[in-house]
Amino acid sequence: MASATSKSYFWKGFRDGTPFVFVAVPFGLLFGVFATEAGLTLVQTMAFTSTVFAGAAQFAALQLLQDNTPTVIIVISALAVNLRMAMYSASLTPYLGSAPMWQRAFAAYLTVDQSYACSIVRFEKEPDLSVPQRMAYFVGSVTPITPLWILGTYLGAVLGAQIPESWALDFALPITFLAMIGPMMRTFAHVVAALVAITVSLLTVAIPFNLGLLIAGCAGMIAGAQAELILERRKTQS
């Protein structure tokens, strides 16, 4: 019965993660095209996308490679872009932290924006789920995305310039993040963090190597934390 229940949560996760397929495929195609244009071979491209498995960091590193940016800046920028994964992991730990080590290691590899966005909403909505049910849901949410992301990258790398520009694949990146961020704007502090990050990123767009994004991310987190503290103080005083 427990197994059947976990299986049902796997399929719930699969169903919730399926809409992201419509952005994962063009996103992967776009990365494959950009990677080959940057001079990576097919093997290098597939190794990159399979081992890193972090779209935003991959694009950031690729762009910096094309700009002949020093390696240390590329590494720092990619790590900084992926710092949000550390926050995702910390946020998921209360829900998945008691799972077996091999499952947590597997989940760490599969932690992406989409699996986190789906899972944290489900876990908060259903706090009584067992750890196997949560893990089944988490894996289910990323199952439709992972193989198609890798397949999209392969097709982009193989087809390259044959993909018509009219397909406008670059729409996938902003659409993906808008679809994920929208449902997560559940509190005033979340909205403050997002607005401050957007404003600072626009003000720092001229800073080289996209370092403005790092500044904007830090500013957004600080602003969100401050907003939450102020709201908590007001609740305590009232």
Coordinates of C-alpha atoms in Angstrom, one line a residue:
M1 CA 0.0 0.0 0.0
A2 CA 2.9 2.3 0.9
S3 CA 4.5 1.5 -2.4
A4 CA 1.4 2.2 -4.3
T5 CA 1.0 5.5 -2.5
S6 CA 4.5 6.5 -3.3
K7 CA 3.9 5.5 -6.9
S8 CA 0.8 7.7 -7.1
Y9 CA 2.9 10.7 -5.8
F10 CA 5.5 10.0 -8.4
W11 CA 2.9 10.4 -11.1
K12 CA 1.5 13.5 -9.4
G13 CA 5.0 15.0 -9.6
F14 CA 5.3 13.8 -13.2
R15 CA 2.1 15.5 -14.1
D16 CA 3.1 18.8 -12.3
G17 CA 6.5 18.8 -14.0
T18 CA 5.3 18.0 -17.5
P19 CA 4.4 21.6 -18.5
F20 CA 8.0 22.6 -18.1
V21 CA 8.8 20.2 -21.1
F22 CA 7.6 23.0 -23.4
V23 CA 10.5 25.2 -22.2
A24 CA 13.1 22.6 -21.4
V25 CA 13.3 21.3 -25.0
P26 CA 13.8 24.7 -26.7
F27 CA 16.1 25.7 -23.8
G28 CA 18.2 22.6 -24.4
L29 CA 18.2 23.1 -28.2
L30 CA 19.4 26.7 -27.6
F31 CA 22.2 25.5 -25.4
G32 CA 23.3 22.9 -27.9
V33 CA 23.4 25.5 -30.7
F34 CA 25.3 28.0 -28.5
A35 CA 27.8 25.4 -27.3
T36 CA 28.8 24.4 -30.9
E37 CA 29.0 28.0 -31.9
A38 CA 31.3 28.6 -29.0
G39 CA 33.6 25.9 -30.4
L40 CA 32.7 22.9 -28.1
T41 CA 32.6 19.5 -29.8
L42 CA 29.6 17.2 -29.6
V43 CA 31.2 15.1 -26.8
Q44 CA 32.2 18.2 -24.8
T45 CA 28.7 19.7 -25.2
M46 CA 27.0 16.5 -24.0
A47 CA 29.4 16.0 -21.2
F48 CA 28.9 19.6 -20.1
T49 CA 25.1 19.4 -20.1
S50 CA 25.0 15.9 -18.5
T51 CA 27.4 16.5 -15.7
V52 CA 26.6 20.2 -14.8
F53 CA 22.8 19.8 -15.5
A54 CA 22.2 23.5 -14.6
G55 CA 20.9 25.5 -17.5
A56 CA 21.4 29.0 -16.3
A57 CA 25.0 28.3 -15.1
Q58 CA 25.8 26.6 -18.4
F59 CA 24.6 29.6 -20.4
A60 CA 26.5 32.0 -18.1
A61 CA 29.7 30.0 -18.4
L62 CA 29.3 29.7 -22.2
Q63 CA 28.8 33.4 -22.7
L64 CA 31.8 34.2 -20.6
L65 CA 33.9 31.6 -22.6
Q66 CA 32.9 33.4 -25.8
D67 CA 34.0 36.7 -24.3
N68 CA 37.4 35.2 -23.4
T69 CA 36.8 35.9 -19.8
P70 CA 39.5 34.7 -17.3
T71 CA 38.8 31.1 -16.1
V72 CA 38.6 32.1 -12.5
I73 CA 35.8 34.6 -13.3
I74 CA 34.0 31.9 -15.3
V75 CA 34.2 29.5 -12.4
I76 CA 33.1 32.0 -9.8
S77 CA 30.2 33.3 -12.0
A78 CA 28.9 29.7 -12.6
L79 CA 29.2 28.9 -8.9
A80 CA 27.5 32.1 -8.0
V81 CA 24.6 31.5 -10.4
N82 CA 24.2 28.0 -8.9
L83 CA 24.4 29.3 -5.3
R84 CA 20.6 29.3 -5.4
M85 CA 20.9 25.4 -5.4
A86 CA 22.4 25.6 -1.9
M87 CA 19.4 27.6 -0.8
Y88 CA 17.1 25.1 -2.5
S89 CA 18.8 22.3 -0.7
A90 CA 18.6 24.0 2.6
S91 CA 14.9 24.6 2.0
L92 CA 14.2 21.0 1.0
T93 CA 16.2 19.5 3.9
P94 CA 13.3 19.5 6.4
Y95 CA 11.3 17.5 3.9
L96 CA 13.9 15.1 2.4
G97 CA 16.8 15.2 4.9
S98 CA 15.9 11.9 6.5
A99 CA 15.9 9.9 3.3
P100 CA 18.7 7.4 2.7
M101 CA 22.1 8.9 1.6
W102 CA 21.9 7.5 -1.9
Q103 CA 18.5 9.0 -2.4
R104 CA 19.7 12.4 -1.2
A105 CA 22.7 12.2 -3.5
F106 CA 20.4 11.4 -6.4
A107 CA 18.1 14.3 -5.4
A108 CA 21.0 16.7 -5.2
Y109 CA 21.9 15.9 -8.9
L110 CA 18.2 16.4 -9.9
T111 CA 17.7 19.6 -8.0
V112 CA 16.8 22.2 -10.6
D113 CA 14.6 25.2 -10.6
Q114 CA 11.6 23.2 -11.9
S115 CA 11.9 20.3 -9.4
Y116 CA 12.3 22.7 -6.5
A117 CA 9.4 24.9 -7.5
C118 CA 7.0 22.0 -7.9
S119 CA 8.2 20.2 -4.8
I120 CA 8.3 23.0 -2.3
V121 CA 4.7 24.1 -3.2
R122 CA 3.5 20.5 -2.8
F123 CA 5.4 19.9 0.4
E124 CA 4.1 23.0 2.0
K125 CA 0.5 22.3 0.8
E126 CA 0.7 18.7 2.1
P127 CA 2.9 18.7 5.2
D128 CA 1.9 15.2 6.4
L129 CA 3.4 13.4 3.4
S130 CA 5.9 10.7 4.3
V131 CA 9.5 10.9 3.2
P132 CA 9.1 8.2 0.5
Q133 CA 6.1 10.1 -0.8
R134 CA 8.0 13.3 -0.9
M135 CA 11.0 11.7 -2.6
A136 CA 8.7 10.0 -5.2
Y137 CA 7.0 13.3 -6.0
F138 CA 10.4 15.1 -6.3
V139 CA 11.8 12.5 -8.7
G140 CA 8.5 12.5 -10.6
S141 CA 8.6 16.2 -11.1
V142 CA 11.9 16.2 -12.8
T143 CA 11.5 12.9 -14.8
P144 CA 9.8 14.4 -17.8
I145 CA 12.4 17.2 -18.0
T146 CA 15.8 15.5 -17.6
P147 CA 15.8 13.2 -20.7
L148 CA 14.3 15.9 -22.9
W149 CA 16.8 18.5 -21.8
I150 CA 19.6 16.2 -22.7
L151 CA 17.9 15.2 -26.0
G152 CA 17.3 18.9 -26.8
T153 CA 20.9 19.7 -26.2
Y154 CA 22.0 16.8 -28.5
L155 CA 19.7 18.0 -31.3
G156 CA 20.8 21.6 -30.9
A157 CA 24.4 20.5 -31.1
V158 CA 23.9 18.3 -34.1
L159 CA 21.5 20.5 -36.1
G160 CA 23.2 23.8 -35.1
A161 CA 22.7 26.5 -37.8
Q162 CA 20.1 24.4 -39.5
I163 CA 17.5 25.5 -36.9
P164 CA 15.7 28.5 -38.3
E165 CA 16.1 31.8 -36.5
S166 CA 12.3 32.2 -36.8
W167 CA 11.9 29.5 -34.1
A168 CA 13.1 32.2 -31.6
L169 CA 14.3 29.6 -29.1
D170 CA 15.7 32.3 -26.8
F171 CA 12.1 32.8 -25.5
A172 CA 12.6 29.7 -23.4
L173 CA 14.8 31.2 -20.7
P174 CA 12.6 34.1 -19.6
I175 CA 9.4 32.1 -19.9
T176 CA 10.9 29.3 -17.8
F177 CA 11.8 31.6 -14.9
L178 CA 8.5 33.6 -15.1
A179 CA 6.5 30.4 -14.9
M180 CA 8.5 29.3 -11.9
I181 CA 8.7 32.5 -10.0
G182 CA 5.1 33.6 -10.4
P183 CA 3.5 30.9 -8.2
M184 CA 6.3 31.5 -5.6
M185 CA 5.4 35.1 -4.9
R186 CA 3.3 34.2 -1.9
T187 CA 4.3 36.8 0.6
F188 CA 5.1 40.5 0.7
A189 CA 8.8 39.7 1.4
H190 CA 9.0 37.5 -1.7
V191 CA 7.6 40.4 -3.8
V192 CA 10.1 42.9 -2.3
A193 CA 13.0 40.5 -2.9
A194 CA 12.0 40.1 -6.6
L195 CA 11.4 43.8 -7.2
V196 CA 14.7 44.8 -5.6
A197 CA 16.6 42.1 -7.6
I198 CA 15.0 43.3 -10.8
T199 CA 15.7 46.9 -10.1
V200 CA 19.4 46.4 -9.1
S201 CA 20.0 44.1 -12.1
L202 CA 18.8 46.8 -14.5
L203 CA 20.9 49.5 -12.7
T204 CA 24.1 47.3 -12.9
V205 CA 23.7 46.0 -16.4
A206 CA 26.8 47.9 -17.5
I207 CA 29.1 46.0 -15.1
P208 CA 31.3 43.5 -17.0
F209 CA 31.1 39.7 -16.9
N210 CA 27.4 39.9 -15.8
L211 CA 28.6 40.6 -12.3
G212 CA 25.6 42.8 -11.9
L213 CA 23.5 39.7 -11.6
L214 CA 25.4 38.6 -8.5
I215 CA 25.0 42.0 -7.0
A216 CA 21.3 42.0 -7.8
G217 CA 20.8 38.5 -6.3
C218 CA 22.5 39.5 -3.0
A219 CA 20.5 42.8 -2.9
G220 CA 17.2 40.9 -3.5
M221 CA 18.0 38.4 -0.7
I222 CA 18.9 41.1 1.8
A223 CA 15.8 43.1 0.9
G224 CA 13.6 40.1 1.2
A225 CA 15.1 39.1 4.6
Q226 CA 14.7 42.7 5.9
A227 CA 11.1 42.9 4.8
E228 CA 10.3 39.6 6.5
L229 CA 12.0 40.9 9.7
I230 CA 10.0 44.1 9.7
L231 CA 6.8 42.2 9.2
E232 CA 7.6 39.9 12.0
R233 CA 8.3 42.8 14.4
R234 CA 5.0 44.5 13.5
K235 CA 3.2 41.2 14.2
T236 CA 4.9 41.0 17.6
Q237 CA 4.1 44.6 18.5
S238 CA 0.5 44.4 17.5

